[in-house]
Coordinates of C-alpha atoms in Angstrom, one line a residue:
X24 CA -54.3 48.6 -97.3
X25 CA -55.9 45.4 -96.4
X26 CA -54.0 43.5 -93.4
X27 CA -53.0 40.5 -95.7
X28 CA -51.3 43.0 -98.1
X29 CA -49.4 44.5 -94.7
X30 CA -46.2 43.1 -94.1
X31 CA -45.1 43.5 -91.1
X32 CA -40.9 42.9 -89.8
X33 CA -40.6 41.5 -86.3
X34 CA -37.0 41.7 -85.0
X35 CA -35.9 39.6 -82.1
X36 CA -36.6 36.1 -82.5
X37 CA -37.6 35.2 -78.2
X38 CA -40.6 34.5 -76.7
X39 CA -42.0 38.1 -77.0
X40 CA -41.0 38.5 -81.1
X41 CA -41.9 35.0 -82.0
X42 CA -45.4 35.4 -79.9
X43 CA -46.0 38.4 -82.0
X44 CA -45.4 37.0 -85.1
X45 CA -47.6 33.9 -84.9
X46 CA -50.5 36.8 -83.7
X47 CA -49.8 38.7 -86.7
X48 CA -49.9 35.9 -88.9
X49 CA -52.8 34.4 -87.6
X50 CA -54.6 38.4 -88.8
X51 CA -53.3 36.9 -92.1
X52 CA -50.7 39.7 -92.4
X53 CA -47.1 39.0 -94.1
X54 CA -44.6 38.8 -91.4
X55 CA -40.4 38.7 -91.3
X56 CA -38.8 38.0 -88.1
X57 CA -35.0 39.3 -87.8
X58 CA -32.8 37.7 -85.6
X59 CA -28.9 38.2 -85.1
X60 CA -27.8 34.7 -84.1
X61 CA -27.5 31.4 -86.5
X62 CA -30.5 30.1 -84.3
X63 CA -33.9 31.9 -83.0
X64 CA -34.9 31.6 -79.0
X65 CA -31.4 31.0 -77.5
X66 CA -32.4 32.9 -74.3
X67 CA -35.6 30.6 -74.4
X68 CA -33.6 27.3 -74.3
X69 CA -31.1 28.3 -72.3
X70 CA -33.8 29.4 -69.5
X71 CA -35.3 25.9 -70.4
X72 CA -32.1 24.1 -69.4
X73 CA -33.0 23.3 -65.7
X74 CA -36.5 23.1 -66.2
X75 CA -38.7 25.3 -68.3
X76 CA -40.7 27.6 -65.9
X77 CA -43.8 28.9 -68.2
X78 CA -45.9 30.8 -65.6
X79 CA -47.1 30.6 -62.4
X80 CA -50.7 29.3 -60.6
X81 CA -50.8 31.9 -58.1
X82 CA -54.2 34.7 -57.7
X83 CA -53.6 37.4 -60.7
X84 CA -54.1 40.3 -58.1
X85 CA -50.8 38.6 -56.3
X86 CA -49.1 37.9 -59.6
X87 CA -49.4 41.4 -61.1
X88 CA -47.6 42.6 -57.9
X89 CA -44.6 40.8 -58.9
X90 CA -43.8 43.5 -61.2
X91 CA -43.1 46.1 -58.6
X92 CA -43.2 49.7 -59.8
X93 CA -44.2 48.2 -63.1
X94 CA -47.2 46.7 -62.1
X95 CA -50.0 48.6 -63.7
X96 CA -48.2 48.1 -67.4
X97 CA -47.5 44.7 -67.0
X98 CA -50.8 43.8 -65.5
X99 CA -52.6 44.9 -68.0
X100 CA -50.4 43.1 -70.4
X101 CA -51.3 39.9 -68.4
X102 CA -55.2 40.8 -68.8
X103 CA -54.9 40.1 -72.4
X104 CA -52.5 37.1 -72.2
X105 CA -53.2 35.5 -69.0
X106 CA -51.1 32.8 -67.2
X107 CA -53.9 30.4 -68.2
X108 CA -54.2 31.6 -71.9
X109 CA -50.3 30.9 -71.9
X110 CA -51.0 27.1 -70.6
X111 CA -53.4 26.9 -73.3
X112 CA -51.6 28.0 -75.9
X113 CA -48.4 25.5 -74.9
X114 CA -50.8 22.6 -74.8
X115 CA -51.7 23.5 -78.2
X116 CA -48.6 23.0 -79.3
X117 CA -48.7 19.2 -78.3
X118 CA -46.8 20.0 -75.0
X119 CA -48.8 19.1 -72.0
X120 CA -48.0 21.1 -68.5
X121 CA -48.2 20.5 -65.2
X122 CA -48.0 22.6 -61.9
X123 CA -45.3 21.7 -59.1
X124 CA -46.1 22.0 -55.7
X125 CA -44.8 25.9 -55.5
X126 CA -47.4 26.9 -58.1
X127 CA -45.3 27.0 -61.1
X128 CA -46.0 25.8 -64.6
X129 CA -44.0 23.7 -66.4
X130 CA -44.3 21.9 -69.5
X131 CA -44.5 18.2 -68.8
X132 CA -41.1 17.4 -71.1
X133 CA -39.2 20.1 -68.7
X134 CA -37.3 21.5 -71.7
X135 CA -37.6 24.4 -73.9
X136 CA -36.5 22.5 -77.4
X137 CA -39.7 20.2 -77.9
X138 CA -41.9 23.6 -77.9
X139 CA -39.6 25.7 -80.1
X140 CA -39.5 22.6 -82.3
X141 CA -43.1 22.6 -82.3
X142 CA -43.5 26.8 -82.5
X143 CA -41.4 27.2 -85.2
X144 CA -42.9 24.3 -87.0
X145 CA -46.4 26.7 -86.5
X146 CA -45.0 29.7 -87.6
X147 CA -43.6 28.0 -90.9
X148 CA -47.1 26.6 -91.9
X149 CA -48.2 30.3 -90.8
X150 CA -46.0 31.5 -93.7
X151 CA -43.6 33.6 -91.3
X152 CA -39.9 34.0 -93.0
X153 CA -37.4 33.9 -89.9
X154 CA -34.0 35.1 -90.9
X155 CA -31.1 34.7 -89.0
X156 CA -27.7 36.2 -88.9
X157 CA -30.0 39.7 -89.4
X158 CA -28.9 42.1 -87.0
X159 CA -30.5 45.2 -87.0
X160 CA -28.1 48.2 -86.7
X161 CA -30.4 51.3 -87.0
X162 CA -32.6 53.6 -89.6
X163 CA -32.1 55.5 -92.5
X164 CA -34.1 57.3 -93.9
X165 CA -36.9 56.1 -92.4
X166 CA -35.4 52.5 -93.6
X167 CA -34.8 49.6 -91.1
X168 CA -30.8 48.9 -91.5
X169 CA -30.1 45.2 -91.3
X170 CA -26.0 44.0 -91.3
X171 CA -26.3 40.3 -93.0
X172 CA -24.1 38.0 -94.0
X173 CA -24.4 38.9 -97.7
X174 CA -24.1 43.0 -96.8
X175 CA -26.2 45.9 -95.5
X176 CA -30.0 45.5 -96.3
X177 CA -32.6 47.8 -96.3
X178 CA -36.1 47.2 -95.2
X179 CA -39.6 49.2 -95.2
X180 CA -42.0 47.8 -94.0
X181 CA -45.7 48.9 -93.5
X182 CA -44.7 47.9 -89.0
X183 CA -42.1 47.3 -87.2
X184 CA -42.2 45.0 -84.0
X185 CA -39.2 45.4 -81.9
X186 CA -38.5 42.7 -79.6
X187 CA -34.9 42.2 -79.0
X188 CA -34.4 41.5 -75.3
X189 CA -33.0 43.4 -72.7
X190 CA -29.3 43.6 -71.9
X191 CA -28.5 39.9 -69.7
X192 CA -26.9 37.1 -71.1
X193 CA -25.3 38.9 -74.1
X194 CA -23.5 36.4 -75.9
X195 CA -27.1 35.2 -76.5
X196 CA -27.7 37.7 -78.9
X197 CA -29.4 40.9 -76.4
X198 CA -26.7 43.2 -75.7
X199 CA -29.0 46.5 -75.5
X200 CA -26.9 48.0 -78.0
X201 CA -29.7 49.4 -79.8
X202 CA -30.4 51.8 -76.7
X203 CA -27.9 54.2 -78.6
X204 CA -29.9 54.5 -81.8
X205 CA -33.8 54.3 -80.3
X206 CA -34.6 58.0 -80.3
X207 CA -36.7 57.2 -77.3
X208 CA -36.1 57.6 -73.4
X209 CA -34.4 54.7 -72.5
X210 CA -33.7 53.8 -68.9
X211 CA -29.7 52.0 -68.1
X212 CA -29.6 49.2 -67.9
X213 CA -29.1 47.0 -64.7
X214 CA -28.5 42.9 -63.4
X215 CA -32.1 41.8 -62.5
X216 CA -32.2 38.3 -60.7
X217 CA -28.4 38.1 -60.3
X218 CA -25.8 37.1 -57.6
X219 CA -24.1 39.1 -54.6
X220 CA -21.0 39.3 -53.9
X221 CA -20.0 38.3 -50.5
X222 CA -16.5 38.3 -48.6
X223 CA -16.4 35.0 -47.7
X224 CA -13.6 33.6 -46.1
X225 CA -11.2 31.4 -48.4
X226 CA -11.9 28.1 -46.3
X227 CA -15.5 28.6 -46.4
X228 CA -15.6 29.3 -50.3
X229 CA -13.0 26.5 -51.0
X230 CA -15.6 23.8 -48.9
X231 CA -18.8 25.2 -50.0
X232 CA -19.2 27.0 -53.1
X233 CA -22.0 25.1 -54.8
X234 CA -23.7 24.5 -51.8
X235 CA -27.3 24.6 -51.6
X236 CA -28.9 26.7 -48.5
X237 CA -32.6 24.4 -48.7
X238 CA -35.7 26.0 -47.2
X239 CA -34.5 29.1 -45.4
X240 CA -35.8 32.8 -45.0
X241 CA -34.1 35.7 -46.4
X242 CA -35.1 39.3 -44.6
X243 CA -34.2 42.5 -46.0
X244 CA -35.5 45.9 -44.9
X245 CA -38.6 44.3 -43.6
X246 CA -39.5 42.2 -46.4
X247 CA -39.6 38.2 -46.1
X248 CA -38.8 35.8 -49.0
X249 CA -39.0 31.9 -48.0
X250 CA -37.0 29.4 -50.9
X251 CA -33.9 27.8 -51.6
X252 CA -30.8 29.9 -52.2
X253 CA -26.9 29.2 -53.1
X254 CA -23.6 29.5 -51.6
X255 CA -21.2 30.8 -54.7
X256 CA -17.9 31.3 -55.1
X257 CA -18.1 35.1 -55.2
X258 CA -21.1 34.9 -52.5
X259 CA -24.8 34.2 -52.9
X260 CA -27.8 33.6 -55.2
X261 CA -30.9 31.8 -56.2
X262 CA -34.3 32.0 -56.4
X263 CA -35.2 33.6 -52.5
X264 CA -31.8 36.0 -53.4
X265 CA -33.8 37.1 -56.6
X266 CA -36.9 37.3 -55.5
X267 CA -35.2 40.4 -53.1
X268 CA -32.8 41.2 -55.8
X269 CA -34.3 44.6 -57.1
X270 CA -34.2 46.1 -53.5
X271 CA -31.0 44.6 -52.9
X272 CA -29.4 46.2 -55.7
X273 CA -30.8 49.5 -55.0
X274 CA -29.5 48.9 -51.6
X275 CA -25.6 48.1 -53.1
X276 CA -25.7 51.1 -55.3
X277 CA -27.3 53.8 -52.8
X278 CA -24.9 52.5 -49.8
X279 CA -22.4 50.3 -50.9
X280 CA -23.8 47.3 -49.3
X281 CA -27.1 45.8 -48.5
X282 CA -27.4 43.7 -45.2
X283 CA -29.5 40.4 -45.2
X284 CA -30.8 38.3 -42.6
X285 CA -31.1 34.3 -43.2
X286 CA -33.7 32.7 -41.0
X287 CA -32.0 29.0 -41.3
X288 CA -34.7 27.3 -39.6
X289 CA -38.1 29.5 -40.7
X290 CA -40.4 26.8 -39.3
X291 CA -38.9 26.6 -35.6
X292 CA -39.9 29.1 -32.8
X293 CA -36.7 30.6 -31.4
X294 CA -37.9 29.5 -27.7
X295 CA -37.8 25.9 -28.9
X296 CA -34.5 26.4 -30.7
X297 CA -33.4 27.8 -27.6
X298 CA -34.8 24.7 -25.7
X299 CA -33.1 22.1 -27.8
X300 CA -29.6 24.0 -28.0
X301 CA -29.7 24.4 -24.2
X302 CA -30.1 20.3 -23.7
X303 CA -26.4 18.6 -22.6
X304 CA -24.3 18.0 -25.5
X305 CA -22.1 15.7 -23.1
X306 CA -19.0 14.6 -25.8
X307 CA -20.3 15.5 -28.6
X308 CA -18.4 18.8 -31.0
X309 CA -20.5 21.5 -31.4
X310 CA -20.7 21.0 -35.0
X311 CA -22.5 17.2 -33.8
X312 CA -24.0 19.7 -31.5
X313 CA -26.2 21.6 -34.2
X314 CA -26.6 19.0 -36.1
X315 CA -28.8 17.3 -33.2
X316 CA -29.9 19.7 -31.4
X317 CA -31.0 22.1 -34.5
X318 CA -31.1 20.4 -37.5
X319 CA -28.1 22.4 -39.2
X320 CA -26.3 20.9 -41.8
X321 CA -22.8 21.3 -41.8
X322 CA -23.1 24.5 -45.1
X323 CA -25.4 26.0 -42.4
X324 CA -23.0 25.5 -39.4
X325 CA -20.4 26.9 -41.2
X326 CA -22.3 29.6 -42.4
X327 CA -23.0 30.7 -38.8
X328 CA -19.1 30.9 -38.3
X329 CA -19.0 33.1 -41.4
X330 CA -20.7 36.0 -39.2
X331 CA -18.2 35.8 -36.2
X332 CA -17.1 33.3 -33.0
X333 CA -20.6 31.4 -32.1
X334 CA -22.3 32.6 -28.8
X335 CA -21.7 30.3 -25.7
X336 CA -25.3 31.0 -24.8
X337 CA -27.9 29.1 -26.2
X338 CA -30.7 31.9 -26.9
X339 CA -27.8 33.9 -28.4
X340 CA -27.0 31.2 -30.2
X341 CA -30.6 30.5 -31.1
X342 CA -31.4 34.0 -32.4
X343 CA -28.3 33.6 -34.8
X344 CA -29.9 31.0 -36.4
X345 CA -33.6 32.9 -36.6
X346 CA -31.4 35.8 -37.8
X347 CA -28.0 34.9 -39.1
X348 CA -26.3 38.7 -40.7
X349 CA -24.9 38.3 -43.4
X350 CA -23.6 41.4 -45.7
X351 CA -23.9 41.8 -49.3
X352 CA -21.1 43.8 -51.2
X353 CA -21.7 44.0 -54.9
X354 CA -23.8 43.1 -57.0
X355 CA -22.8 40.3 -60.5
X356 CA -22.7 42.4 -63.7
X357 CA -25.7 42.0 -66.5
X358 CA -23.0 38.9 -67.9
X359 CA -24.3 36.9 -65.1
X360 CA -27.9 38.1 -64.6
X361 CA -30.9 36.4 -66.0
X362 CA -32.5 39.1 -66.6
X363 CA -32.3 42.7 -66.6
X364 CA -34.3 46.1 -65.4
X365 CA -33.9 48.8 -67.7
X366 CA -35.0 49.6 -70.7
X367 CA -37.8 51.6 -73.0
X368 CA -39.6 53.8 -70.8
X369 CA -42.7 52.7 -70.5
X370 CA -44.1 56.0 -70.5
X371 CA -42.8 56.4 -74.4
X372 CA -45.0 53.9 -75.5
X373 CA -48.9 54.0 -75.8
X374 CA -51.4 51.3 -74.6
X375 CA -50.4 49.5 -77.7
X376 CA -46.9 49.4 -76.9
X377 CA -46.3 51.7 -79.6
X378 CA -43.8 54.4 -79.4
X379 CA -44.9 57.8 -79.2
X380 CA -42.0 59.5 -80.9
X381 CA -42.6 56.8 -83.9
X382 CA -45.7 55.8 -85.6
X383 CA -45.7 52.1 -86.7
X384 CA -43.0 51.6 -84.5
X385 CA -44.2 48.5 -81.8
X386 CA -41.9 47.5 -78.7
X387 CA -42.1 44.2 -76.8
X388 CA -40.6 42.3 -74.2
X389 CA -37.1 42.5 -71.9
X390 CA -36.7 46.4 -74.2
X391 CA -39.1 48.1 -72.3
X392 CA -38.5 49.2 -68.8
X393 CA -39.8 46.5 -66.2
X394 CA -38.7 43.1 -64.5
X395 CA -40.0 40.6 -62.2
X396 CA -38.6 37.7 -59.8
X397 CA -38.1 34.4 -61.5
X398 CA -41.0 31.9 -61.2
X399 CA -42.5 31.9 -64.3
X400 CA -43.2 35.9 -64.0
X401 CA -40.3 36.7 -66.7
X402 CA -42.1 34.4 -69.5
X403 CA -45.1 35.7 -68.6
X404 CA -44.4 39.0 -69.1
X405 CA -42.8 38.6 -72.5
X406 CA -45.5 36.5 -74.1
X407 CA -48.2 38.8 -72.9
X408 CA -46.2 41.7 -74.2
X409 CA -45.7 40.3 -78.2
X410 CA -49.7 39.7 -78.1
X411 CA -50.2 43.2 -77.1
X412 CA -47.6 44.7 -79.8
X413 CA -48.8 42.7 -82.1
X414 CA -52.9 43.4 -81.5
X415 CA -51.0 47.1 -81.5
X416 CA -50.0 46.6 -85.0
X417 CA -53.9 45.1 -85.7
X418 CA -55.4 47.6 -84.1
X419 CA -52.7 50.8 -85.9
X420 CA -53.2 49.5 -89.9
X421 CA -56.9 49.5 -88.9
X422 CA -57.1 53.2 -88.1
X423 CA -54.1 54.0 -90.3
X424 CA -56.7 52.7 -93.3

C-alpha cells in the first residue's frame, strides 16, 4: 500500500494529535482526527488564556532534565522536535514569538486562538477531516468504536494515532477513561503541577487568598526553586510550587505531609537581614517594622505569623525570613491540576511510540507516562511526541509494505 492510499485515524484533537496529523498529511497520507468535544484544542486555549507558553530558551542538556525520571524518552522526543523547530513551525503559521526575560517562548499575540485559527486553517488545505463529538469508546473486533451523535461507528483504519490527553482538566474532554480498555500497562494517574493544601488560619485566608508571594525561594528536601508562587484559599500554588510539585506529592502520599521552606528574601544575606532588623524601630508597629527594615509586604508579614508568635530576636527573626516552615497537607485532585503524571508506560511502547502489545497502534502526548514543570516544557513535550508517532506511522507502513 502506497502511503497516500493509507488512511490513517488520529484521535484526540490537542497539540500532540493535531501535530501528528499535519505530519501525516504532509507524507500525503489520508488522515481523520476524532475528537469528543464540539470544538478541537480546548486544553490548548485554555492553557493559552494567561499567556501562551510555547517552549522554553534554556540549554537542551538542562531542558531534557525537566522531565525527571522521564528524561531519556522525552529527550529524545525533543531531538526530533526541538524547542527551536517548534518556534519555527509557529512562525510559519504567521504568529511571530518572542522570548521573556525568564527564557520562555511566547507567541507575540499571547493567546492560543490566532494559532489554532491558523493550524486548523493548514490542516483543512492539508485535506485532514476533524470530527468532533467522536468519542472513542473501545475496539471490536479489531474495529475502533466511536459513540457519535448519529450512533455507534465503526472504523478500520490502516493506523491508529492515539493522542487523547492525560487525566487533568476533564471537563475539557481528557478524563483518562480509556486506561480501562488500552490492554497496555498503564500507570494511575496523579495531579502534576497542582495546589497544596495548607491549614491556614481563617483570618489569614479571608485577607489573603489571591495573594501573590513575588520572587521568593521554595526549599524542599534539598532542592531550590526561585519564582513567584500564590497564597490560595485551600493553601498554595504556582509556578516555583509546581516546579517542586512531583516530589511534593510523593512526599504527601508516602508521609501525609511534605514540609517546605520559603526563603522570602532569596537575594539578602541573613547577616544583613539581621543587621537591618536589629536597627531601632523607635514608634513604629512591627508590621512598619518589616516593612522598613526588610522589605516585607504585608502577605509576607503575615505569612511569617502563619508559622507561630515572631521571635523577639532579630537573627531569629532573620532566619525565619531566610527559612520561613511552612507545612503542606494534601495535595488538589487531577480537577484542579494542569497537568497530570500517569499514564502509558513508557516501556509498552517502541522507539516509535508504538505499542508493543499492538501493531499499528501509535500513542502520543499527556497518555504516556511522563510530566514536566510548567514553562513551556508541557507543550514541548506533546508536539515533539505527535511528530514522533506520526514519523512512527511513516516509518511502520514502510516496513509493513
Amino acid at each position: 500500500m502506497t502511503q497516500s492510499a493509507c488512511l490513517v485515524h488520529v484521535i484526540g484533537a490537542g497539540p500532540a494529535g493535531l501535530m501528528a496529523a499535519e505530519t501525516l498529511a504532509e507524507a500525503g497520507m489520508g488522515v481523520v482526527v476524532h475528537e469528543r468535544m464540539p470544538s478541537p484544542a480546548r486544553k490548548l486555549l485554555m492553557a493559552g488564556r494567561g499567556g501562551l507558553n510555547l517552549t522554553h530558551s534554556e540549554p537542551m542538556e538542562r531542558f531534557a532534565g525537566r522531565y525527571g525520571e522521564a528524561s531519556a524518552a522525552v529527550g529524545a522526543w525533543i531531538g526530533v522536535f526541538s524547542p527551536a523547530d517548534l518556534t519555527a513551525w509557529v512562525e510559519g503559521l504567521g504568529q511571530p514569538t518572542f522570548v521573556g526575560s525568564s527564557g520562555r517562548v511566547f507567541p507575540r499575540a499571547m493567546k492560543a486562538s490566532p494559532l489554532l485559527r491558523a493550524w486548523l486553517a493548514r490542516l483543512h488545505g492539508l485535506g485532514v477531516e476533524i470530527r468532533t463529538r467522536s468519542r472513542w469508546i473501545g475496539w471490536r473486533d479489531g474495529a475502533l468504536v466511536f459513540d457519535t451523535p448519529d450512533g455507534e461507528r465503526l472504523e478500520r483504519p490502516d493506523a491508529v494515532v492515539l493522542a487523547l490527553g492525560g487525566a487533568s482538566w476533564p471537563r475539557l474532554g481528557s478524563d483518562g477513561a480509556w486506561a480501562g480498555w488500552l490492554g497496555a500497562p498503564v500507570a494511575p494517574f496523579r495531579p502534576a503541577n497542582v495546589g497544596f493544601d495548607v491549614d491556614w488560619s481563617s483570618m489569614f485566608r479571608e485577607r489573603f487568598a489571591g495573594q501573590p508571594l513575588k520572587g521568593v525561594a521554595l526549599t524542599h528536601d534539598g532542592r531550590t526553586v526561585r519564582g513567584e508562587a500564590m497564597i490560595a484559599g485551600y493553601g498554595i500554588e504556582g509556578g516555583a510550587v509546581y516546579a517542586l510539585s512531583a516530589q511534593l506529592r510523593t512526599a504527601v502520599e508516602v508521609q501525609g505531609r511534605a514540609d517546605l521552606e520559603i526563603d522570602l528574601k532569596p537575594d539578602v544575606a541573613t547577616g544583613r537581614l539581621t543587621e537591618r532588623l536589629s536597627r531601632p524601630r523607635g514608634k513604629a508597629s512591627l508590621s512598619n517594622h518589616l516593612r522598613k527594615a526588610a522589605g516585607l509586604n504585608p502577605v509576607e508579614a503575615a505569612l511569617l505569623r502563619e508559622a507561630g508568635p515572631l521571635p523577639d530576636s532579630p537573627a531569629a527573626l532573620a532566619r525565619r525570613i531566610k527559612a520561613l516552615p511552612l507545612r503542606l497537607t494534601g495535595v488538589q485532585g487531577l480537577e484542579r491540576a494542569i497537568s497530570s503524571a500517569g499514564g502509558v508506560a513508557l516501556d509498552a511502547v517502541d522507539a516509535r511510540l508504538m505499542l508493543r502489545g499492538r501493531p499499528g497502534v501509535f500513542v502520543a502526548g499527556e497518555m504516556l507516562d511522563w510530566e514536566a514543570p510548567t514553562g513551556g516544557y508541557l507543550l514541548q513535550a506533546s508536539f515533539a511526541s505527535g511528530v514522533v508517532a506520526a514519523r512512527g506511522v511513516l516509518d511502520w507502513v514502510d516496513i509493513r509494505d
